[in-house]
Coordinates of C-alpha atoms in Angstrom, one line a residue:
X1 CA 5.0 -5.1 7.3
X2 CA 8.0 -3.0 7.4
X3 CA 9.3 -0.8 4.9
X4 CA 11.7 -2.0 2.6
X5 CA 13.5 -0.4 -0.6
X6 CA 10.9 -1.3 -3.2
X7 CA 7.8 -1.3 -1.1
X8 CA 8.3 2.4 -0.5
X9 CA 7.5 3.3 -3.8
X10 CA 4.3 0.9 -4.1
X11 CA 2.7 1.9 -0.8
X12 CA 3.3 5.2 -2.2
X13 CA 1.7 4.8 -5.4
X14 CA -1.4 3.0 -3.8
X15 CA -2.0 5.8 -1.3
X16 CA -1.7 8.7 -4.9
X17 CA -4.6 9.6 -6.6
X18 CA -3.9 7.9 -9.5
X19 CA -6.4 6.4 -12.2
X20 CA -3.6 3.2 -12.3
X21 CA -0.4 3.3 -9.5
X22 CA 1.7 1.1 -11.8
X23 CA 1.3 3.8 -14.8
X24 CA 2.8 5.9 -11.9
X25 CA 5.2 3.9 -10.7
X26 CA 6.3 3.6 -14.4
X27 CA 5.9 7.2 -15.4
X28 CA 8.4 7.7 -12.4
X29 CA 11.0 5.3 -13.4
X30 CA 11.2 6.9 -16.7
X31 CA 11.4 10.7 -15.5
X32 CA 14.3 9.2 -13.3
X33 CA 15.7 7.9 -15.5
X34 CA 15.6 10.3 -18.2
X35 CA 17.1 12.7 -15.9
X36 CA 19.6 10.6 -14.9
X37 CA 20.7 10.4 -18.7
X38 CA 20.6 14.0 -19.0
X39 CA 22.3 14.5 -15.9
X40 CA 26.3 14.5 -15.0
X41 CA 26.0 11.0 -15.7
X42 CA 26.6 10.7 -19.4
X43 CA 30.0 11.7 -18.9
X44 CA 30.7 8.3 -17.0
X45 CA 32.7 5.6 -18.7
X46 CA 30.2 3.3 -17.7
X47 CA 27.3 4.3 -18.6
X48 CA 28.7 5.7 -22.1
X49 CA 29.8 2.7 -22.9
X50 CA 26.3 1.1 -22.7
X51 CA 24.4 3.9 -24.8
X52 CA 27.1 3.7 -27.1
X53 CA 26.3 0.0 -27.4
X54 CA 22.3 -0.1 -26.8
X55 CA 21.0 3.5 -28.1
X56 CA 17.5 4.4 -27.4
X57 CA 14.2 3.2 -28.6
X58 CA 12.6 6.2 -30.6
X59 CA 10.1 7.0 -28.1
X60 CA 13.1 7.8 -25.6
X61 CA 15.2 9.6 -27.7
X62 CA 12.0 12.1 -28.0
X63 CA 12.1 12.0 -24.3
X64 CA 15.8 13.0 -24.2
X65 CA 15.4 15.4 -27.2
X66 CA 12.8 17.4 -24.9
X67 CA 15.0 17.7 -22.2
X68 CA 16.9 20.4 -23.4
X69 CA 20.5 19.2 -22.8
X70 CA 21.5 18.8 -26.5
X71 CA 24.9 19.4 -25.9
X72 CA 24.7 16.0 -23.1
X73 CA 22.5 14.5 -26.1
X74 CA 24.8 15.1 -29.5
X75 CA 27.5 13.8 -27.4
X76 CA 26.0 10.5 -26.7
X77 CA 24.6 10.1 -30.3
X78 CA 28.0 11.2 -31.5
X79 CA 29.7 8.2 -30.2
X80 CA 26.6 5.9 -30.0
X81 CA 27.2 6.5 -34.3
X82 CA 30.8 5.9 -33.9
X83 CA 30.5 2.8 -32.2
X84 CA 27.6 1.8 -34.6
X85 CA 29.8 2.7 -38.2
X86 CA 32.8 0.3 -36.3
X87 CA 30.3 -2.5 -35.3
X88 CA 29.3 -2.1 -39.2
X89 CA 31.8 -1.8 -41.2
X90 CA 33.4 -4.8 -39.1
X91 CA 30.4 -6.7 -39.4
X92 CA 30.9 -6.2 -43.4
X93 CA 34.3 -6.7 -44.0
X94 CA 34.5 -9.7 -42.2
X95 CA 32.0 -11.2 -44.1
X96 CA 33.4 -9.9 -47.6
X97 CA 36.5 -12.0 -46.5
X98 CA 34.6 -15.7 -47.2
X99 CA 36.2 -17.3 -49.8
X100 CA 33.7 -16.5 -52.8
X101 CA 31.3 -14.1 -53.8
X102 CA 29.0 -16.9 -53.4
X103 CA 25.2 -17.3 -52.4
X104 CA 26.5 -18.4 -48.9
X105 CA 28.6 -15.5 -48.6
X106 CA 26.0 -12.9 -49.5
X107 CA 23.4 -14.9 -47.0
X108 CA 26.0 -14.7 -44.3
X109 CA 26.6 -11.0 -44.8
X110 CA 22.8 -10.0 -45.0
X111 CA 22.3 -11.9 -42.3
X112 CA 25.2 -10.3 -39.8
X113 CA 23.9 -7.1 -40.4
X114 CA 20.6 -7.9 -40.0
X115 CA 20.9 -9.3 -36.4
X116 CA 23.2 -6.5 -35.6
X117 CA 20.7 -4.1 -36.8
X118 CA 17.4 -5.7 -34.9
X119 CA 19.2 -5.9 -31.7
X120 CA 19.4 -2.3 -32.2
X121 CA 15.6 -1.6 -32.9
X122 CA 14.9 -3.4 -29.7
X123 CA 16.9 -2.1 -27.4
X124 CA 16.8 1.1 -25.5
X125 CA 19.2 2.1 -22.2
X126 CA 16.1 4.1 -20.7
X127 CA 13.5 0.8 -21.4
X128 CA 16.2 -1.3 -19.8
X129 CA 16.7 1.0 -16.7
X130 CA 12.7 1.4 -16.4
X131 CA 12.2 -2.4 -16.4
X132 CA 14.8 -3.7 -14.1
X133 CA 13.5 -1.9 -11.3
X134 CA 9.8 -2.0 -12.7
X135 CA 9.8 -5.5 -12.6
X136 CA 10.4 -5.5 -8.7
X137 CA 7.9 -3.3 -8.4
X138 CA 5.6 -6.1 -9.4
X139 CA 6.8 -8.7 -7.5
X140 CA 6.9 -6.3 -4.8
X141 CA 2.8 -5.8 -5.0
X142 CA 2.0 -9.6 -4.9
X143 CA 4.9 -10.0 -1.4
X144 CA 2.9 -6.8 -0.1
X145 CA -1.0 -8.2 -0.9
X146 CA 0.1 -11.9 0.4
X147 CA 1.4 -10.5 3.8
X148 CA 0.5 -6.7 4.6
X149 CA -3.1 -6.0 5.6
X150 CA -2.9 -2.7 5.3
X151 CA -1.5 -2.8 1.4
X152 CA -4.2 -5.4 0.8
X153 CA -6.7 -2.7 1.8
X154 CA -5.1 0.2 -0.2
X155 CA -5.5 -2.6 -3.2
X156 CA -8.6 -2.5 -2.5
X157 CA -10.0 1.2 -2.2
X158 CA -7.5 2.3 -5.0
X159 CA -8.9 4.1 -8.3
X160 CA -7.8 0.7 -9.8
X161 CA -5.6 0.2 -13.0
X162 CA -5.4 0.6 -16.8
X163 CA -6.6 -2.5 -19.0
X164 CA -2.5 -3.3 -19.7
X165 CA -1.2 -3.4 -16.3
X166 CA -4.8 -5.2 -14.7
X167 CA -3.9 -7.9 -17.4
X168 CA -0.6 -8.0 -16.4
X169 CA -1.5 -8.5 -12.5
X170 CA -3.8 -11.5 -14.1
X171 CA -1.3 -13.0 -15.6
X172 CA 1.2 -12.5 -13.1
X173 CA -0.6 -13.8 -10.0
X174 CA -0.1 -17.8 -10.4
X175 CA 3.3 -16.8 -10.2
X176 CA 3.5 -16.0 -6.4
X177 CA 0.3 -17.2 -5.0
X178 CA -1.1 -21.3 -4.6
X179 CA -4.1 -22.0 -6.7
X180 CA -6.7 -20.5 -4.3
X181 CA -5.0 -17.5 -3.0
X182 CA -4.7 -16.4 -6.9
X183 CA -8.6 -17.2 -7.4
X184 CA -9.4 -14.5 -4.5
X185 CA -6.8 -12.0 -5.9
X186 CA -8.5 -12.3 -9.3
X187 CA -11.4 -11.8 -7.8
X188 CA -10.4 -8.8 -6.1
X189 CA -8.6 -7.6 -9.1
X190 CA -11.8 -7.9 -11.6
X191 CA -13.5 -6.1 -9.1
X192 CA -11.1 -3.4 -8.6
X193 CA -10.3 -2.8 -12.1
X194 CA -14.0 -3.4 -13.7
X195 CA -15.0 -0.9 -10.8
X196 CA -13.3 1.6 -11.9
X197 CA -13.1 1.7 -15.6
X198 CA -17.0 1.8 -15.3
X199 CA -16.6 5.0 -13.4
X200 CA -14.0 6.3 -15.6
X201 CA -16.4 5.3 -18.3
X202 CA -19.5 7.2 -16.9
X203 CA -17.4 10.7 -16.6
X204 CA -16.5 9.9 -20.0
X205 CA -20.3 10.2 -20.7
X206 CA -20.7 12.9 -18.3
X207 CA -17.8 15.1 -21.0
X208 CA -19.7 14.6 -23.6
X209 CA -22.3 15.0 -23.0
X210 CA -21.3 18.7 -21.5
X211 CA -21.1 19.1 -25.0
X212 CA -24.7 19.2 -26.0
X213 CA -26.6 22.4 -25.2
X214 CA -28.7 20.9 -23.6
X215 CA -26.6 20.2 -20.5
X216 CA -24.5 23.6 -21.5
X217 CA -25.9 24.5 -17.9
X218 CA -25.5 21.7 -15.8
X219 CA -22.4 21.5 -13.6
X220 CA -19.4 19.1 -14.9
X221 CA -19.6 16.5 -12.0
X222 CA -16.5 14.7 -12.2
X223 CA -15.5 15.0 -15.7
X224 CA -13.3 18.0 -16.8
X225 CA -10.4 15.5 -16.6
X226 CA -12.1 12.3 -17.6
X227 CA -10.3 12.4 -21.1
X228 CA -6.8 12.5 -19.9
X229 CA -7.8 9.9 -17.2
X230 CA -9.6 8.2 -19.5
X231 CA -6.4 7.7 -22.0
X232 CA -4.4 6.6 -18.3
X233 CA -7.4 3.3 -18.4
X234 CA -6.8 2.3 -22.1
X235 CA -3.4 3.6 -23.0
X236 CA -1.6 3.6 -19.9
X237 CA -0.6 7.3 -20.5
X238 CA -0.1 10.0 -17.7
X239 CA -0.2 13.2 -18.6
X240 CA 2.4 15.8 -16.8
X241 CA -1.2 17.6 -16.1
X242 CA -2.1 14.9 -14.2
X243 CA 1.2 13.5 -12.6
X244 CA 1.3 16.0 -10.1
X245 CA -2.5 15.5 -8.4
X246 CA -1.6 11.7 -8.8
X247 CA 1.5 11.9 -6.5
X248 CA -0.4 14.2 -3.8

C-alpha cells in the first residue's frame, strides 16, 4: 500500500521499539505540538486568538511551563486573562441587567458563569491539536490492517499496546470492519496485547525480585527498564528515558 500523509507516522510507530505505538504516536503529537506553541507561532493572530479563547488544560500548561519560553508563555496567559476578565465581567453585567433581583435572575447569572467557566476546564489548545490528528491516526491503523499485508504483520510482531489504547482499538474496530473481519481483529488484538502485558508483567517480577539478596547475583534479564515500561502498559506514560530507544 502506498504511503500516504498519516500512514507515515503509523508504519513508523509499528516498526519502533515501543511497549504501545499509539502512546508514541501520542507522545509525538504533543511534543509537536508543545513546540509549536512555544515556537514563533504564538505571535500569530490566529493562533492567539484561539489560546486566548480555549487556554490549556493544567497538564499542558506544565508542559509549556517546562519549556522554558516564559516570556512566549506570560504573553499568552496575559491575554488568555484579558480575554477571560472581558468574557466575565460581560457575562455578569448582562445578567445583573434582568429586571429584578429575583430568584430567576440570580439562577440565570450562576448559571452563565458556570457554563462559561466549565467550557474552560475542558478545553485545552494543545489536547485539541493532539486529537485532531490522533484521531486519524486511528482510523488510519484499521485502513492499513484491512488492506496492507505488511502493516497487518507489523500488528502482529509489535510489543503490543497499553490497557487504554488496546481498549480503545476494541471498541473502535466495528466501526470500520463487517462483523467477521472485527471478530479476527479482536482476536488478533487479545492476542497481541495479552501477549505482551504478560511479558511486561514477568520483567516486572524479574525487578523485584533483583531486589532480594538472594538473586543480588543473578543477571537482570530484561528488566532494568521494566518499571518505566511497565507504567507505558497501565498508564499510557512514555518516559523521555524511553522515547528515544522507542523511535530507533
Amino acid at each position: 500500500m502506498k504511503e500516504k500523509l498519516y500512514t507515515i507516522p503509523v508504519n513508523d510507530a509499528f516498526q519502533s521499539d515501543s511497549e504501545c505505538p499509539i502512546c508514541l504516536m501520542k507522545k509525538t503529537l504533543e511534543n509537536n505540538a508543545i513546540d509549536f506553541v512555544m515556537g514563533p507561532s504564538y505571535m500569530e493572530d490566529d493562533v492567539r486568538a484561539e489560546t486566548d479563547k480555549i487556554g490549556f488544560c493544567s497538564f499542558h500548561i506544565e508542559k509549556l511551563y517546562e519549556n522554558q519560553n516564559r516570556l512566549g508563555l506570560a504573553l499568552m496567559l496575559k491575554t488568555h486573562m484579558d480575554k477571560t476578565i472581558k468574557d466575565i465581567e460581560k457575562s455578569v453585567s448582562g445578567s445583573s441587567k434582568l429586571s429584578s433581583s429575583s430568584l430567576f435572575k440570580r439562577k440565570v447569572e450562576i448559571s452563565g458563569v458556570k457554563t462559561y467557566i466549565d467550557n474552560l476546564d475542558n478545553s485545552c489548545y494543545i489536547c485539541n491539536k493532539i486529537n485532531n490528528t490522533f484521531l486519524r491516526y486511528i482510523d488510519t491503523i484499521f485502513s492499513l490492517y484491512q488492506n496492507d499485508d505488511q502493516f497487518r504483520n507489523k500488528f502482529k510482531e509489535s510489543k503490543g499496546f497499553c490497557t487504554s489504547h488496546y481498549g480503545l482499538l476494541y471498541q473502535e474496530a466495528p466501526n470500520h470492519f463487517n462483523a467477521d473481519k472485527t471478530e479476527e481483529f479482536r482476536k488478533t488484538l487479545n492476542t497481541v496485547y495479552l501477549d505482551n502485558i504478560k511479558r511486561v508483567r514477568d520483567d516486572l517480577e524479574w525487578f523485584i525480585d533483583k531486589f532480594d539478596y538472594r538473586y543480588v547475583n543473578e543477571p537482570w534479564k530484561n528488566s532494568k527498564d521494566a518499571l518505566q515500561r511497565s507504567m507505558v502498559k497501565t498508564n499510557s506514560i512514555i518516559h523521555d528515558s524511553l522515547l528515544a530507544k522507542q523511535k530507533e
